[in-house]
Coordinates of C-alpha atoms in Angstrom, one line a residue:
M1 CA -15.2 -12.7 -22.4
T2 CA -16.8 -14.5 -19.6
D3 CA -19.3 -12.6 -17.4
M4 CA -18.1 -12.4 -13.8
T5 CA -21.3 -10.8 -12.5
H6 CA -22.9 -12.7 -9.7
T7 CA -25.9 -12.2 -7.5
T8 CA -25.6 -11.3 -3.9
E9 CA -26.9 -14.8 -3.0
Q10 CA -24.2 -16.5 -5.1
V11 CA -21.4 -14.5 -3.4
Q12 CA -22.9 -15.1 0.0
A13 CA -23.1 -18.8 -0.7
Y14 CA -19.4 -18.8 -1.7
M15 CA -18.5 -16.8 1.5
A16 CA -20.5 -19.2 3.6
R17 CA -17.8 -21.8 2.8
V18 CA -15.4 -19.9 5.0
P19 CA -15.3 -21.2 8.7
E20 CA -16.8 -18.6 11.1
S21 CA -13.8 -19.0 13.3
L22 CA -11.4 -18.1 10.5
V23 CA -13.6 -15.0 9.7
R24 CA -13.4 -13.9 13.3
Y25 CA -9.6 -14.4 13.3
L26 CA -9.1 -12.3 10.2
E27 CA -11.5 -9.6 11.6
D28 CA -10.1 -9.5 15.1
E29 CA -6.3 -10.2 14.6
V30 CA -5.4 -9.5 11.0
L31 CA -7.3 -6.4 9.9
P32 CA -6.4 -4.2 12.9
Q33 CA -2.8 -4.3 11.7
Y34 CA -3.8 -2.1 8.7
D35 CA -4.8 0.7 11.1
H36 CA -1.1 1.8 11.2
F37 CA -0.5 2.0 7.5
D38 CA -0.8 5.0 5.2
P39 CA -4.4 6.3 4.4
A40 CA -4.5 4.4 1.1
H41 CA -3.8 1.1 2.8
R42 CA -5.9 1.1 5.9
R43 CA -8.5 -1.4 7.1
D44 CA -11.1 -0.2 4.5
H45 CA -8.7 -1.1 1.7
A46 CA -8.2 -4.6 3.1
R47 CA -11.9 -5.1 3.4
S48 CA -12.5 -3.9 -0.2
V49 CA -9.9 -6.4 -1.5
M50 CA -11.5 -9.2 0.6
Q51 CA -15.0 -8.3 -0.7
R52 CA -13.9 -8.1 -4.3
S53 CA -12.0 -11.3 -4.0
M54 CA -15.1 -13.1 -2.8
A55 CA -17.1 -11.7 -5.6
M56 CA -14.6 -12.9 -8.2
G57 CA -13.9 -16.2 -6.4
A58 CA -17.6 -17.1 -6.8
H59 CA -16.8 -17.3 -10.5
Y60 CA -14.3 -20.2 -9.9
A61 CA -16.3 -22.8 -8.1
D62 CA -13.4 -25.1 -7.4
T63 CA -11.4 -22.5 -5.4
D64 CA -11.2 -22.6 -1.6
A65 CA -13.0 -19.6 -0.3
G66 CA -11.1 -19.7 3.0
M67 CA -7.8 -19.7 1.3
L68 CA -8.8 -16.8 -1.0
L69 CA -10.2 -14.7 1.9
T70 CA -7.1 -15.2 3.9
A71 CA -4.8 -14.3 1.1
A72 CA -6.8 -11.1 0.5
A73 CA -6.8 -10.2 4.2
C74 CA -3.0 -10.7 4.4
H75 CA -1.9 -9.3 1.1
D76 CA -0.6 -5.9 2.4
L77 CA 0.6 -6.9 5.9
G78 CA 4.2 -6.5 4.8
L79 CA 3.7 -2.7 4.7
C80 CA 4.8 -2.9 8.4
E81 CA 8.3 -2.9 7.0
G82 CA 7.8 -0.4 4.2
R83 CA 6.4 -0.4 0.7
A84 CA 9.4 -1.4 -1.4
C85 CA 9.4 -5.1 -0.5
H86 CA 6.0 -5.4 1.3
H87 CA 4.9 -8.2 -1.0
L88 CA 7.8 -10.4 0.1
V89 CA 7.2 -9.5 3.8
S90 CA 3.5 -10.3 3.4
E91 CA 4.5 -13.8 2.1
R92 CA 6.8 -14.3 5.1
I93 CA 4.2 -13.2 7.6
V94 CA 1.7 -15.7 6.2
R95 CA 4.2 -18.5 6.4
A96 CA 5.1 -17.6 10.0
D97 CA 1.5 -17.3 11.3
Q98 CA 1.0 -20.5 13.3
R99 CA -2.6 -19.7 14.0
L100 CA -3.4 -20.3 10.3
R101 CA -2.5 -23.9 10.8
Q102 CA -5.8 -24.3 12.6
W103 CA -7.6 -24.1 9.2
F104 CA -4.9 -24.9 6.6
D105 CA -2.3 -27.5 6.0
G106 CA 1.3 -26.7 4.9
A107 CA 0.5 -26.9 1.1
Q108 CA -2.4 -24.6 1.5
I109 CA -0.5 -22.0 3.5
E110 CA 2.2 -22.1 0.8
V111 CA -0.4 -21.2 -1.8
I112 CA -1.8 -18.4 0.4
A113 CA 1.7 -17.0 1.0
E114 CA 2.4 -17.1 -2.8
A115 CA -0.8 -15.3 -3.5
A116 CA 0.0 -12.6 -1.0
E117 CA 3.4 -12.1 -2.7
D118 CA 2.0 -12.2 -6.2
H119 CA -0.6 -9.5 -5.8
R120 CA 1.9 -6.7 -6.5
A121 CA 0.9 -4.7 -9.6
S122 CA 4.6 -4.1 -10.6
A123 CA 5.3 -7.9 -10.7
D124 CA 7.0 -8.8 -14.0
R125 CA 5.4 -12.3 -14.1
A126 CA 1.9 -13.6 -13.8
P127 CA 0.8 -14.8 -10.3
R128 CA 1.5 -18.5 -9.8
T129 CA -2.1 -19.6 -9.0
I130 CA -5.7 -18.6 -9.5
Y131 CA -5.6 -17.3 -5.9
G132 CA -2.8 -14.8 -6.7
M133 CA -4.6 -13.7 -9.9
I134 CA -7.8 -13.0 -8.1
V135 CA -6.2 -11.1 -5.2
A136 CA -4.1 -9.2 -7.7
E137 CA -7.2 -8.2 -9.6
A138 CA -9.2 -7.4 -6.4
D139 CA -6.3 -5.2 -5.3
R140 CA -6.4 -3.2 -8.5
L141 CA -9.7 -1.4 -7.7
I142 CA -9.4 0.5 -10.9
D143 CA -11.9 3.2 -10.2
P144 CA -10.5 6.3 -11.9
L145 CA -11.3 8.6 -9.0
V146 CA -10.2 6.1 -6.3
S147 CA -6.9 5.5 -8.2
M148 CA -6.2 9.2 -8.4
R149 CA -7.2 9.8 -4.7
R150 CA -4.9 7.0 -3.6
A151 CA -2.0 8.5 -5.5
V152 CA -2.7 11.9 -3.9
Q153 CA -2.9 10.3 -0.4
Y154 CA 0.3 8.4 -0.9
G155 CA 2.1 11.5 -2.0
L156 CA 0.9 13.5 1.0
A157 CA 1.9 10.8 3.4
N158 CA 5.3 10.1 1.9
Y159 CA 6.4 13.3 0.3
P160 CA 5.1 16.2 2.6
E161 CA 7.9 18.5 1.4
L162 CA 6.6 18.7 -2.2
T163 CA 4.6 21.7 -3.4
R164 CA 1.1 21.4 -4.7
E165 CA 2.3 21.5 -8.3
Q166 CA 4.9 18.9 -7.6
H167 CA 2.2 16.7 -6.0
Y168 CA 0.2 17.0 -9.2
Q169 CA 3.1 16.1 -11.4
R170 CA 4.0 13.1 -9.1
M171 CA 0.4 11.9 -9.4
V172 CA 0.3 12.2 -13.2
A173 CA 3.7 10.5 -13.5
H174 CA 2.6 7.6 -11.2
L175 CA -0.7 7.1 -13.1
H176 CA 1.1 7.0 -16.5
E177 CA 3.8 4.6 -15.2
K178 CA 1.2 2.2 -13.8
Y179 CA -2.0 2.5 -15.9
A180 CA -1.0 3.8 -19.3
E181 CA -0.6 1.5 -22.4
G182 CA 2.7 -0.2 -21.7
G183 CA 2.5 0.5 -18.0
Y184 CA 3.5 -2.0 -15.4
L185 CA 0.0 -3.0 -14.4
H186 CA -1.3 -6.1 -16.1
L187 CA -4.8 -7.6 -16.0
W188 CA -4.2 -11.3 -15.3
L189 CA -7.8 -12.5 -15.8
P190 CA -9.4 -12.1 -19.3
E191 CA -12.8 -11.6 -17.6
S192 CA -11.4 -9.0 -15.2
P193 CA -14.0 -6.4 -14.0
N194 CA -11.1 -3.9 -14.2
A195 CA -11.0 -3.8 -18.0
A196 CA -13.7 -1.1 -18.5
P197 CA -12.6 1.1 -15.6
L198 CA -9.0 1.0 -16.9
A199 CA -10.1 2.2 -20.3
E200 CA -12.0 5.0 -18.6
L201 CA -9.0 6.0 -16.6
R202 CA -6.8 6.1 -19.7
R203 CA -9.4 8.4 -21.3
M204 CA -9.2 10.7 -18.3
M205 CA -5.4 10.7 -18.3
A206 CA -5.4 12.0 -21.9
D207 CA -7.5 15.0 -20.9
E208 CA -5.1 17.3 -19.0
P209 CA -7.7 19.9 -18.0
L210 CA -9.9 17.2 -16.5
M211 CA -6.9 15.8 -14.7
R212 CA -6.1 19.3 -13.2
Q213 CA -9.7 19.8 -12.2
T214 CA -9.9 16.4 -10.5
F215 CA -6.6 16.8 -8.7
D216 CA -7.7 20.2 -7.4
L217 CA -10.9 18.6 -5.9
L218 CA -8.9 15.8 -4.3
W219 CA -6.3 18.2 -3.0
Q220 CA -9.0 20.2 -1.2
Q221 CA -10.5 17.0 0.3
E222 CA -7.2 15.4 1.4
M223 CA -5.2 18.2 2.7
P224 CA -4.7 17.8 6.5

């Protein structure tokens, strides 16, 4: 397995390849669109995916940092039309954004759009390019506590009629469907930094008392 750990200086040097005008556009025009989404997909989530994409992108010296940052920034924009097909809507939004043509040609925009579509964890095929693979891995953010918190947040935002016990059962069912052995989540890069956290989450999922205890803590913190 190849080590994807990089120094701050290496990541900063990779990020420095992105035109400042593009960074400003993503910050001022793209990221504010996340403010209207559910709590698990607000601006802080988009920033996290962007930062993690840059950290992983530094491992692949021949990638275009601007294309990768843009794909990461735009990956969840399709949530404006709901979650079910948001990856397809994100792809459409990228293609329709004429402002991006200040920095990219048509072929590059096509790659960015494909990466935005291919990020979805439930996709039944591998992303078509390294850009999609990186954004998909960056979007995973398989931190056991964060993954559980996002499941609780999504349940509260979309199923307010459920009881506390039903929210717990929904969270557990979601985690098993997505993260368990045979679940729909795939790690597309062999050197993915998500491999160790995924193993830890699976250990937690096998410990029902620990799952209950963690849910109770998250419930207290997330209840409006």
